[in-house]
Coordinates of C-alpha atoms and ligand atoms in Angstrom, one line a residue:
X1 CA 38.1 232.0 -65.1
X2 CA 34.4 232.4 -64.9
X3 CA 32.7 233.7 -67.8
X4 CA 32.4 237.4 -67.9
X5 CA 28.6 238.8 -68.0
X6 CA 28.7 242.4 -69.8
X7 CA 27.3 245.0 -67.1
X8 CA 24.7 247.5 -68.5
X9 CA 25.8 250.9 -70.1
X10 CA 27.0 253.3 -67.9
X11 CA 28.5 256.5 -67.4
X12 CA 31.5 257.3 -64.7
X13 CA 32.7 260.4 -63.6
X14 CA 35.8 260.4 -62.2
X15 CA 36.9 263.5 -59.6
X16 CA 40.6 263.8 -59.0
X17 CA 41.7 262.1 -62.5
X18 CA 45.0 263.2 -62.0
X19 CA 46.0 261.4 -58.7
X20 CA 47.5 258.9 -57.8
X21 CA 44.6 256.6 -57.3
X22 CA 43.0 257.4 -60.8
X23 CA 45.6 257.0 -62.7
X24 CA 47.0 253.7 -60.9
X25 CA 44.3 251.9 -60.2
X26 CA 40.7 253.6 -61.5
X27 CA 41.6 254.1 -65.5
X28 CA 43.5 251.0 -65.6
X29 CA 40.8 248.6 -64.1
X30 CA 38.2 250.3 -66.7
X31 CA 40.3 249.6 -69.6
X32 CA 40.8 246.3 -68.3
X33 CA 37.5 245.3 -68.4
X34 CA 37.3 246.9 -71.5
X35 CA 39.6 244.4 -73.2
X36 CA 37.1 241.7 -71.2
X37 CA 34.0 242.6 -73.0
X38 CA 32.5 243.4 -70.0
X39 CA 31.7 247.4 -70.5
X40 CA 29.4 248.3 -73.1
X41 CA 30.4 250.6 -75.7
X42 CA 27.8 252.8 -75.2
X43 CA 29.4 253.8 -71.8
X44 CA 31.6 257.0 -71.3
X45 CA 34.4 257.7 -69.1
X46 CA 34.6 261.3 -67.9
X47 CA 37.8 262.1 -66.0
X48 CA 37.6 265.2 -64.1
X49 CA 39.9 267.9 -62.0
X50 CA 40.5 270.5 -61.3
X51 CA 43.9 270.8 -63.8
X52 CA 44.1 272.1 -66.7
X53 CA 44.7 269.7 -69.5
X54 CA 43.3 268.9 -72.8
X55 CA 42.1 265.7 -73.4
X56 CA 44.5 264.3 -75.8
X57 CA 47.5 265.0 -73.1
X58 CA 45.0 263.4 -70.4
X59 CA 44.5 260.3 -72.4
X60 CA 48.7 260.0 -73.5
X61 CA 49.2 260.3 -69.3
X62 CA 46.7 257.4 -68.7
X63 CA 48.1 255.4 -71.6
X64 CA 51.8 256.1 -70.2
X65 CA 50.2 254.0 -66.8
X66 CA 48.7 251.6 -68.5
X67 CA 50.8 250.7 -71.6
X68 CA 53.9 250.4 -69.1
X69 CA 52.6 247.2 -67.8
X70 CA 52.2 246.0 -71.8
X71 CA 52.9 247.8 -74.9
X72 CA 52.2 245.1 -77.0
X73 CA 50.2 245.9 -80.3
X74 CA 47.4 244.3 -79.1
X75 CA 47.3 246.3 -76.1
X76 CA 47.6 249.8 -77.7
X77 CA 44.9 249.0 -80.0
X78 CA 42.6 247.8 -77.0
X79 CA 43.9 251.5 -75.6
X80 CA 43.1 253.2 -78.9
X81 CA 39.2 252.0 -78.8
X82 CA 39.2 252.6 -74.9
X83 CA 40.4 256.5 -75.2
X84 CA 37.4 257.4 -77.9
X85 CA 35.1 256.5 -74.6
X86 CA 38.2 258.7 -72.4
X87 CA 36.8 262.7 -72.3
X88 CA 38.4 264.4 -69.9
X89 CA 37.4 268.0 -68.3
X90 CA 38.3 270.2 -66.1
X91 CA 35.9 270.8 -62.7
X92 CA 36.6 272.3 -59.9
X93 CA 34.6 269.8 -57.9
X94 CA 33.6 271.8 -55.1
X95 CA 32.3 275.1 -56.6
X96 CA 30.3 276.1 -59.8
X97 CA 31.6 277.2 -62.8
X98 CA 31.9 276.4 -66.6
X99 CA 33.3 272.8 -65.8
X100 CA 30.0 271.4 -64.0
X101 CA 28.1 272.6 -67.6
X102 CA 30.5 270.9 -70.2
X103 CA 29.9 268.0 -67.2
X104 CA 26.6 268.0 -67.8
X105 CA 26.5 268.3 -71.4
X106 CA 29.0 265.3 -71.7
X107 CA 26.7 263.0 -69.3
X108 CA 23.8 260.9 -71.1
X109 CA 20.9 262.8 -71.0
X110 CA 18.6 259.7 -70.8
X111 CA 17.4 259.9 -66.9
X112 CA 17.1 255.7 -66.9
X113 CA 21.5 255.2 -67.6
X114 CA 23.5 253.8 -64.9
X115 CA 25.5 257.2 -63.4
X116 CA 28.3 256.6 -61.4
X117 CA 30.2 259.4 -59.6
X118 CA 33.7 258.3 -58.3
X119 CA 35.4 260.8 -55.6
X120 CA 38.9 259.9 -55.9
X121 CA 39.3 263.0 -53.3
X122 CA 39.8 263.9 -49.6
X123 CA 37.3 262.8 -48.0
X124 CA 37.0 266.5 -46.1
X125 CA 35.3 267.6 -49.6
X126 CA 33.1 264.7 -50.0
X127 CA 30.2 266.3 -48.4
X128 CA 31.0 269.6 -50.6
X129 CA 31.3 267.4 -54.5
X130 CA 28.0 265.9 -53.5
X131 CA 26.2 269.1 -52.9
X132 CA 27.8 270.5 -55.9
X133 CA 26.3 267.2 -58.1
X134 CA 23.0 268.1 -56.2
X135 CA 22.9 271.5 -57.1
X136 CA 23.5 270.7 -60.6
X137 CA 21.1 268.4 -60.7
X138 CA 23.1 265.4 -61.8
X139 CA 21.9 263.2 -59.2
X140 CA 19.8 261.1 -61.7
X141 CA 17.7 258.3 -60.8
X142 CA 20.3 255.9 -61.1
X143 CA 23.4 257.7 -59.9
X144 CA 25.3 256.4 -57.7
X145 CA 28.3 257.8 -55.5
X146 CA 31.5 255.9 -54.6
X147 CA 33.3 256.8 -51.6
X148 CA 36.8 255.8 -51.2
X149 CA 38.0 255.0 -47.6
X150 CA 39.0 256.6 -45.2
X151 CA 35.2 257.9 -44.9
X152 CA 36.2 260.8 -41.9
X153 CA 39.1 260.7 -39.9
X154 CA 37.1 259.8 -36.7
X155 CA 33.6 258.8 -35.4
X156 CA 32.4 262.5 -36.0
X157 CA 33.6 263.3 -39.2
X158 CA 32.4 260.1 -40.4
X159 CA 29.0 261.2 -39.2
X160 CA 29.2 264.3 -40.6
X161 CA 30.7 262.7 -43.9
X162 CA 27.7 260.5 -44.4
X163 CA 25.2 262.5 -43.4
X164 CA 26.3 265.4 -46.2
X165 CA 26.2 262.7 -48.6
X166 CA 22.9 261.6 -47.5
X167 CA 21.3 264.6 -48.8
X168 CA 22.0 264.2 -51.7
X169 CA 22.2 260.1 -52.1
X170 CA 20.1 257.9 -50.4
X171 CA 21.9 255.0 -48.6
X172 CA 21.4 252.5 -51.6
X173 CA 23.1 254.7 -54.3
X174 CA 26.1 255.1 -51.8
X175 CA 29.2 252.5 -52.6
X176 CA 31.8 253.0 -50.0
X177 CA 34.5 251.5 -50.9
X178 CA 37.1 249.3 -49.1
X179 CA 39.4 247.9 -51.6
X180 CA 39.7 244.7 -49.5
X181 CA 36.1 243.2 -50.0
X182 CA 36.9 243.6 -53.6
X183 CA 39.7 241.1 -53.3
X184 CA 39.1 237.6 -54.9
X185 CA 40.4 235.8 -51.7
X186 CA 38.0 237.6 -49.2
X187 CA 35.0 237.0 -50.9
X188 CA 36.4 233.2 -50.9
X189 CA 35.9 233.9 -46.8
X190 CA 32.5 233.9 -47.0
X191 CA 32.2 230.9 -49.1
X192 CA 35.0 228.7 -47.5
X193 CA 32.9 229.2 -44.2
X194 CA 29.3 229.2 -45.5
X195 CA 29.6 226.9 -48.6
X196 CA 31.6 224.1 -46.6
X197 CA 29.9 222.2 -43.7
X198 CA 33.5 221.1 -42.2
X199 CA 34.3 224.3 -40.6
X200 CA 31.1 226.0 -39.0
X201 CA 30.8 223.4 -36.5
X202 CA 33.9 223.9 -34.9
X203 CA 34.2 227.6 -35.7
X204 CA 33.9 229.2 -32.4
X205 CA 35.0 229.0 -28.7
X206 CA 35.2 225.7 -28.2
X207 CA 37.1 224.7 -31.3
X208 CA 39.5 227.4 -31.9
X209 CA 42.2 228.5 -29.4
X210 CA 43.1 232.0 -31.8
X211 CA 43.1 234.3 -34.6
X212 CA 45.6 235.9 -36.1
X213 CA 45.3 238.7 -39.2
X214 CA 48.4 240.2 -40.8
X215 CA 48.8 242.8 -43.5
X216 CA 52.3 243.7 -44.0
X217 CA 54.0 245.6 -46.6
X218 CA 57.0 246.1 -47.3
X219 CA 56.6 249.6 -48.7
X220 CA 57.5 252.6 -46.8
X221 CA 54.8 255.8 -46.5
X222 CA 56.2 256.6 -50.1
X223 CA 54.7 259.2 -52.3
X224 CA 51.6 259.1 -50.0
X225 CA 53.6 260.0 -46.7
X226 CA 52.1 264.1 -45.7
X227 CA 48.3 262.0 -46.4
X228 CA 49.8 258.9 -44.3
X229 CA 51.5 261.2 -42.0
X230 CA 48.7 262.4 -40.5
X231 CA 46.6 259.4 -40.4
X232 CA 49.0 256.4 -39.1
X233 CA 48.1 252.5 -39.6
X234 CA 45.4 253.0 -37.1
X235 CA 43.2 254.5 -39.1
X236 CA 44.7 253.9 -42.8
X237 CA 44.7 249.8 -42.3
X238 CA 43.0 248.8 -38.7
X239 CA 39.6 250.8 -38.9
X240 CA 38.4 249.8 -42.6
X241 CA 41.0 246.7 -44.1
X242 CA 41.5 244.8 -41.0
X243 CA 38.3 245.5 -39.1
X244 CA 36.4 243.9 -42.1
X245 CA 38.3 240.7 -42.3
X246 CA 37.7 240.7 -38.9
X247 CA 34.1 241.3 -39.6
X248 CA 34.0 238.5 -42.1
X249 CA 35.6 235.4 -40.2
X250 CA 33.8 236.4 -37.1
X251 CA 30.1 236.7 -37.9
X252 CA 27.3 234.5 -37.8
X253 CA 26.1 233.0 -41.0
X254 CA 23.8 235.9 -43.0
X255 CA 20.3 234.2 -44.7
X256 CA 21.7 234.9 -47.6
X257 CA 24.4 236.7 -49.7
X258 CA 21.6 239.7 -49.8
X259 CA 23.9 243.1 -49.3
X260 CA 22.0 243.8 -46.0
X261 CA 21.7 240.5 -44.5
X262 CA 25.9 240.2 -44.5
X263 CA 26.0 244.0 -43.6
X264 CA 23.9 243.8 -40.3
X265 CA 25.9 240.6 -39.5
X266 CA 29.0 242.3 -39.8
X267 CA 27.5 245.4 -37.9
X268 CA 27.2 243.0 -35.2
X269 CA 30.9 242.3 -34.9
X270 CA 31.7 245.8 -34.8
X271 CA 29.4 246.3 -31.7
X272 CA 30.9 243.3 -29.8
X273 CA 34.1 244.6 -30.3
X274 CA 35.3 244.9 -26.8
X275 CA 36.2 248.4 -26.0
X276 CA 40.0 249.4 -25.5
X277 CA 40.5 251.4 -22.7
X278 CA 43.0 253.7 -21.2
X279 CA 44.0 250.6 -18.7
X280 CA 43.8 248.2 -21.3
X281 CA 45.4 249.5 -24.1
X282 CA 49.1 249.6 -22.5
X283 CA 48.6 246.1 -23.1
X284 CA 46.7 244.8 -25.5
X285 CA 48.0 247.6 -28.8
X286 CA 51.7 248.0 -29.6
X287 CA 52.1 251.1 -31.6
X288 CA 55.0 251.2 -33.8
X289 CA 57.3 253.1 -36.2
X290 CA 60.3 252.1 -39.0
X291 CA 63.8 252.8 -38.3
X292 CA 66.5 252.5 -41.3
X293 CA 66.7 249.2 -42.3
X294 CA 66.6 246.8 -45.5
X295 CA 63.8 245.6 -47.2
X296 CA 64.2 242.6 -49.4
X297 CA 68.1 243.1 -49.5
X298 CA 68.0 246.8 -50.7
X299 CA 68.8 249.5 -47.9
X300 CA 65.5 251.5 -46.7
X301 CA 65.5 254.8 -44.7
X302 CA 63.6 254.9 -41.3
X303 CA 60.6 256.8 -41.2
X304 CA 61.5 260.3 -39.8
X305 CA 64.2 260.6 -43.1
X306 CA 61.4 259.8 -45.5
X307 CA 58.5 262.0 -44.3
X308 CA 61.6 264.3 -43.9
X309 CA 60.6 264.9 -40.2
X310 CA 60.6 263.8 -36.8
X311 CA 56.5 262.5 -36.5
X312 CA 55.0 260.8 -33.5
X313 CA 52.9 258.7 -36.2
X314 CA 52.8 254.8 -36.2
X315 CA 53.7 253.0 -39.2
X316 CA 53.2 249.6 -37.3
X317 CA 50.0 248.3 -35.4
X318 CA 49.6 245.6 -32.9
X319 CA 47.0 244.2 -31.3
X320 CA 44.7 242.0 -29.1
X321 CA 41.1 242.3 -30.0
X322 CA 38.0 240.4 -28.2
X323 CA 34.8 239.8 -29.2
X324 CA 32.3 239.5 -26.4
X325 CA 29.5 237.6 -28.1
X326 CA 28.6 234.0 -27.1
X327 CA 30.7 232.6 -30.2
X328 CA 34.2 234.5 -29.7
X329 CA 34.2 234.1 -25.5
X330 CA 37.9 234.2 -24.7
X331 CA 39.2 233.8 -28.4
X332 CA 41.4 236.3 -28.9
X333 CA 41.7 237.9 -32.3
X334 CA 45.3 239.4 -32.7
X335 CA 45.8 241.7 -35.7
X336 CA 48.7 243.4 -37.5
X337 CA 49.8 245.8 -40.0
X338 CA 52.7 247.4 -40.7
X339 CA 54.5 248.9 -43.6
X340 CA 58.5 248.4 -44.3
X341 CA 57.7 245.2 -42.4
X342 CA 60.0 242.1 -44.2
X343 CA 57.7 241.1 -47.0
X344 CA 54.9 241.9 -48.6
X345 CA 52.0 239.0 -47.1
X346 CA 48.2 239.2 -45.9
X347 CA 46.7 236.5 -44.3
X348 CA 44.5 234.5 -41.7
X349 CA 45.2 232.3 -39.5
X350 CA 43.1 230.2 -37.6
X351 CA 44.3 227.9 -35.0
X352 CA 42.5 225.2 -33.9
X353 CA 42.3 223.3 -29.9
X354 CA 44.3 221.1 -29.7
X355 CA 42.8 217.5 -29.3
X356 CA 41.5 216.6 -26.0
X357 CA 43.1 213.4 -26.0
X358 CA 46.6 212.2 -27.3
X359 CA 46.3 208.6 -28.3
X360 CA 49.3 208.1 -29.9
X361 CA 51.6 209.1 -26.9
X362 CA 54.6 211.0 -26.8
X363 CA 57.7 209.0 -28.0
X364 CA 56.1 209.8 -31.4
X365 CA 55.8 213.7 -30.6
X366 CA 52.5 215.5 -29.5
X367 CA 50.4 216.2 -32.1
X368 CA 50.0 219.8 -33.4
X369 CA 46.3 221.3 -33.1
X370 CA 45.1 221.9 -37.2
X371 CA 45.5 225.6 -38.0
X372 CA 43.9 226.7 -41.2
X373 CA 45.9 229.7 -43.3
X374 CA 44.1 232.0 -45.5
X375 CA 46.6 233.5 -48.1
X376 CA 45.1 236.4 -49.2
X377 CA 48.1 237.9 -51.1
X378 CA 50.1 237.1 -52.5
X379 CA 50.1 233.7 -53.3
X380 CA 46.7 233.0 -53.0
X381 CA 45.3 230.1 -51.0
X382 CA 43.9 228.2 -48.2
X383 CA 46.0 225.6 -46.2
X384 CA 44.6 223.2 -43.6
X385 CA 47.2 221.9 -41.4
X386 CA 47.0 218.1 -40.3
X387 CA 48.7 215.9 -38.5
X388 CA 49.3 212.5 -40.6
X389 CA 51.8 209.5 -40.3
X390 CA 55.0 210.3 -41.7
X391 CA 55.0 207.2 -44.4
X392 CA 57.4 203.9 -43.8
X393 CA 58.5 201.5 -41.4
X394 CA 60.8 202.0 -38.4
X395 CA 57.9 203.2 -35.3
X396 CA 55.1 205.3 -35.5
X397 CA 55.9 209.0 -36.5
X398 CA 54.0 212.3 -37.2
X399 CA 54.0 215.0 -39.3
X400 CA 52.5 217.9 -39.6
X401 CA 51.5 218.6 -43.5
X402 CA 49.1 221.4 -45.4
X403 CA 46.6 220.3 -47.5
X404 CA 47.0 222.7 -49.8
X405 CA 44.8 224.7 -52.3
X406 CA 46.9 227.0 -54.1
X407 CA 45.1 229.4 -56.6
X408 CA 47.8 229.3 -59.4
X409 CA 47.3 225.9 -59.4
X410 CA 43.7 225.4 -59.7
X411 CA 42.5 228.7 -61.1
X412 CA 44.3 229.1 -64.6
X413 CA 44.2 232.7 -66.4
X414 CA 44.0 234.9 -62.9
X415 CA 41.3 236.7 -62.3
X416 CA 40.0 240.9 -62.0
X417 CA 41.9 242.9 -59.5
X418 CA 39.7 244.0 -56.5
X419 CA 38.8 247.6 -58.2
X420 CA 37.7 246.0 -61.2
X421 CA 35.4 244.0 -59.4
X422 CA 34.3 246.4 -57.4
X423 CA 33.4 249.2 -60.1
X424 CA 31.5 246.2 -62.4
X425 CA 29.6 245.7 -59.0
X426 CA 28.9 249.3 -58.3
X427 CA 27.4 249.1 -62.0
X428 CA 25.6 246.5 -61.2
X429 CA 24.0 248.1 -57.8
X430 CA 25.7 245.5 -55.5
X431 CA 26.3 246.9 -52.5
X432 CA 27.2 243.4 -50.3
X433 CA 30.9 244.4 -51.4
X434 CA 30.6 247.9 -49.9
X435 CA 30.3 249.0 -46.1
X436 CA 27.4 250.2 -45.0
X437 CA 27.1 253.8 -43.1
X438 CA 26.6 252.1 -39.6
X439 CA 29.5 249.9 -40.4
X440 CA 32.2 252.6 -41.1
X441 CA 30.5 254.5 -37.8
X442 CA 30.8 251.6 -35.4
X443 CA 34.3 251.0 -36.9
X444 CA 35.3 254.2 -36.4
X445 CA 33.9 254.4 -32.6
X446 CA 35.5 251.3 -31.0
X447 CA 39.2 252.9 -33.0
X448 CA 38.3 256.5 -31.7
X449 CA 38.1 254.4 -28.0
X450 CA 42.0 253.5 -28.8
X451 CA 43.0 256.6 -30.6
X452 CA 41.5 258.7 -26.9
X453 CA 43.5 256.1 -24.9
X454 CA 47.0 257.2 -27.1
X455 CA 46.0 260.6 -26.5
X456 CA 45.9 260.5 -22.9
X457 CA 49.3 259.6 -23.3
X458 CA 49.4 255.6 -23.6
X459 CA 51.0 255.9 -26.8
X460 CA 54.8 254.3 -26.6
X461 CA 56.2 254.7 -29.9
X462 CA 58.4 251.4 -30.2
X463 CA 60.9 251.4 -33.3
X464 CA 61.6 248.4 -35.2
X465 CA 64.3 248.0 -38.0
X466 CA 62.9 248.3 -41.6
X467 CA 62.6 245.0 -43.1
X468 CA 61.4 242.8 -39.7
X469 CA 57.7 242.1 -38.6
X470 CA 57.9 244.8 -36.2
X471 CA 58.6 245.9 -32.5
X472 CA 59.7 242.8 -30.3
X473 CA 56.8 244.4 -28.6
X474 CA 54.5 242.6 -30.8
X475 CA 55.7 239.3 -30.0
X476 CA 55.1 240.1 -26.2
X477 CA 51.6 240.2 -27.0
X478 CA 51.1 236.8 -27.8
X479 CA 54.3 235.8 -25.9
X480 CA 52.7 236.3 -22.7
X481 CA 49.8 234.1 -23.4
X482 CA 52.2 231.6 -24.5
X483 CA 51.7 231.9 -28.4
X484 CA 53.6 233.3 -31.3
X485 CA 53.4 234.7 -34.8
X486 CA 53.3 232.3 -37.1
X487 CA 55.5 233.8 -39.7
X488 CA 58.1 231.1 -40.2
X489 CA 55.6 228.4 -40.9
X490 CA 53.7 230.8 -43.5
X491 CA 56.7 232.5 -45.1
Ligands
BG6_501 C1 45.3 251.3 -48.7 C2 46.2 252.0 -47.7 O1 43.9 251.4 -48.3 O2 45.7 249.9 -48.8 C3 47.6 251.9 -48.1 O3 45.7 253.4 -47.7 C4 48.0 250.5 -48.3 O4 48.4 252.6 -47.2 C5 47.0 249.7 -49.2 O5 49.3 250.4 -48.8 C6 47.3 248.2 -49.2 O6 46.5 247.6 -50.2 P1 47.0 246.3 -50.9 O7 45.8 245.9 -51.8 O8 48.2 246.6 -51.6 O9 47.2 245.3 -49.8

């Protein structure tokens, strides 16, 4: 692993320190680049909500999350130095009250020190917390607000969203977060296209027939289901996760790595996203939802049973996406997500033309075009596809064989999880790993385009067994344009 570079001091506020997120993901990934060296110990970790707990039995529920995944010695003494930087308080977020003082007299007074405010909260209250930190007056010079997705629900909340914030923040101390541009592998994206001559040449119209992007899961709504219940894969997965890998194997090359030279060309994408209509969404978006089933051999409940209701919501999204730009002309991009789907796998695929001319003549069997596969999890890695001669006497065979880069292999001792990252950036002032306000609005306008088309009543709800990649509906998709998921050949 690269050598770790210890961020500045800092001090983190943490709203909603008792959900789910906080406690899973936030306080671990702190602690874990605690043990790294990489936080100061001159930073301080305020967790704040709105319960009622003393700090001792805050800090013994965050050790009970992080010591279950290693309770080793080592690791509680790690914990032990970690929790003296671990206050936690009790704020209502939204309002006044005692809670916003003992905030303020636990924040480093010095105006210059790195402030970072983390809303692990509905995003209908963002716009209220940040007036609240206004109004206290704890917007320093160097604070900074993360924003976890979904940012709104639609186009105009979203506005509305970012433009409360922006009255208190200005646009370079806001971090919205999208856990997916935190991930090791899709920051490799950028610099498997941009670092490597072999690929740009060909990456476009002319040398690539298709895309396909899948994020399945093989969880179920789960703990999260009256949040996911009302939002649907849609909006949880296509209009931030998907849209942004999207973003990154479709734009032009930025000048540099600069946070608002890749933003604009990302914003670019988003614009020349064709727009889904009522006509066309019949057919190019396949909306679907999990029946019972089994996932990985154990029995799973359909989705109705688990939410404990019938619901018109879709756990499973299709699609056919085009991008009318000179570079994508009649390359479609198909994407999927779906949860309870038969394994847990996200990836790219790129598939190239195949060649214009096949020299070596049937009897030996056409050659297959190159597709290149993006692992992004798990497993991570990049495989190019070639043909090659299958080794030995006897006549002149092919086969068709991966190179293959796997990250176990080459990259010993793992690496930060995509939170981790993403908080050191934030720290850092980073924002190339966070979406930009246009971004999230011109996301969220080209999905409120499909989310209008369901509502006029083009929204079939197919079923598909737990534990499959979805509707057979799905496979039409590409089935009609004489293609197919490539899930056996990645699985
Ligand atoms: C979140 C979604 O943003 O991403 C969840 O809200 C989903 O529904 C999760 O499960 C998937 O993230 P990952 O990192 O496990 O692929």
């Amino acid at each position: 692993m690269a050598e770790l570079l210890p961020v500045e001091p800092f001090d983190i506020v943490v709203f909603g320190a008792t959900g789910d997120l906080a406690l899973r993901k936030l306080v671990p990934a702190l602690f874990h680049r605690w043990c790294d060296g990489q936080i100061p110990p001159e930073s301080r970790i305020i967790a704040a909500s709105r319960d009622t707990l003393d700090g001792d039995a805050y800090r013994e529920l965050a050790a009970t999350h992080i010591l279950a995944e290693d309770a080793s010695e080592n690791r509680k003494a790690r914990w032990t130095e970690f929790a003296q930087r671990l206050v936690y308080l009790s704020v209502d977020a939204t309002g006044d009250g005692e809670g916003w003082k003992e905030l303020s007299a636990a924040l480093d007074p010095d105006e210059n020190k790195i402030r970072l405010f983390y809303l692990a909260l509905p995003p209908s209250i963002y716009g209220q917390v940040c007036a609240a930190i206004g109004r206290h007056g704890l917007n320093s010079k160097n604070a900074r607000i993360i924003l976890e997705k979904p940012i709104g629900k639609d186009f105009h909340s979203a506005r509305l969203i970012n433009d409360q914030v922006g009255e208190v923040f200005p646009e370079n101390s806001i971090f919205r977060i999208d856990h997916y541009l935190g991930k090791e592998t899709v920051q490799n994206l950028l610099i498997l296209r941009f670092a490597n001559f072999l690929f740009e040449p060909m990456w476009n119209a002319a040398g690539i027939d298709h895309v396909q992007i899948t994020v399945a899961e093989s969880l179920g709504a789960g703990q999260r289901a009256s949040y996911y219940d009302r939002s649907g894969a849609l909006r949880d997965m296509v209009q931030n996760h998907l849209l942004q890998l999207v973003c990154l194997v479709a734009m032009e090359a930025p000048n540099s790595l600069d946070a608002d030279a890749v933003r604009t060309e990302k914003l670019k994408v988003l614009k020349a996203l064709r727009p889904v209509t009522a006509d066309s969404v019949g057919q190019d978006v396949v909306r679907g939802q999990y029946r019972a089933g089994a996932v990985e051999g154990e029995p799973a409940e359909g989705y109705a049973d688990e939410v404990g209701h019938e619901s018109d919501t879709e756990t499973f999204v299709a699609m056919r996406a085009h991008i009318d730009n000179w570079r994508w002309a009649g390359v479609p991009f198909y994407l999927r997500t779906g949860k309870r789907m038969s394994d847990r796998r996200s990836e790219i695929i790129v598939q190239f033309k195949p060649v214009p001319h096949d020299v070596v003549g049937s009897a030996s069997g056409a050659p297959h075009p190159n597709r290149l596969i993006i692992r992004l999890q798990p497993d991570e890695g990049v495989k190019l596809m070639l043909m090659t001669k299958d080794p030995g006497p006897g006549g002149l065979r092919l086969r068709y064989v991966p190179l293959n880069l796997s990250y176990a292999e080459h990259f010993e001792g793992g690496y930060p999880d995509a939170y981790e990252r993403l908080l050191m950036a934030v720290v850092r002032g980073n924002l190339s790993l966070f979406m930009r306000r246009d971004e999230v609005e011109a996301s969220w306008r080209w999905i409120d385009q499909i989310i209008q088309a369901w509502d006029q009543g083009h929204s079939k709800l197919y079923g598909y067994q737990a534990g499959t990649d979805g509707p057979t509906q799905s496979d039409f998709l590409l089935a009609r344009e004489d293609r197919e998921w490539f899930d056996a050949v990645t699985r």
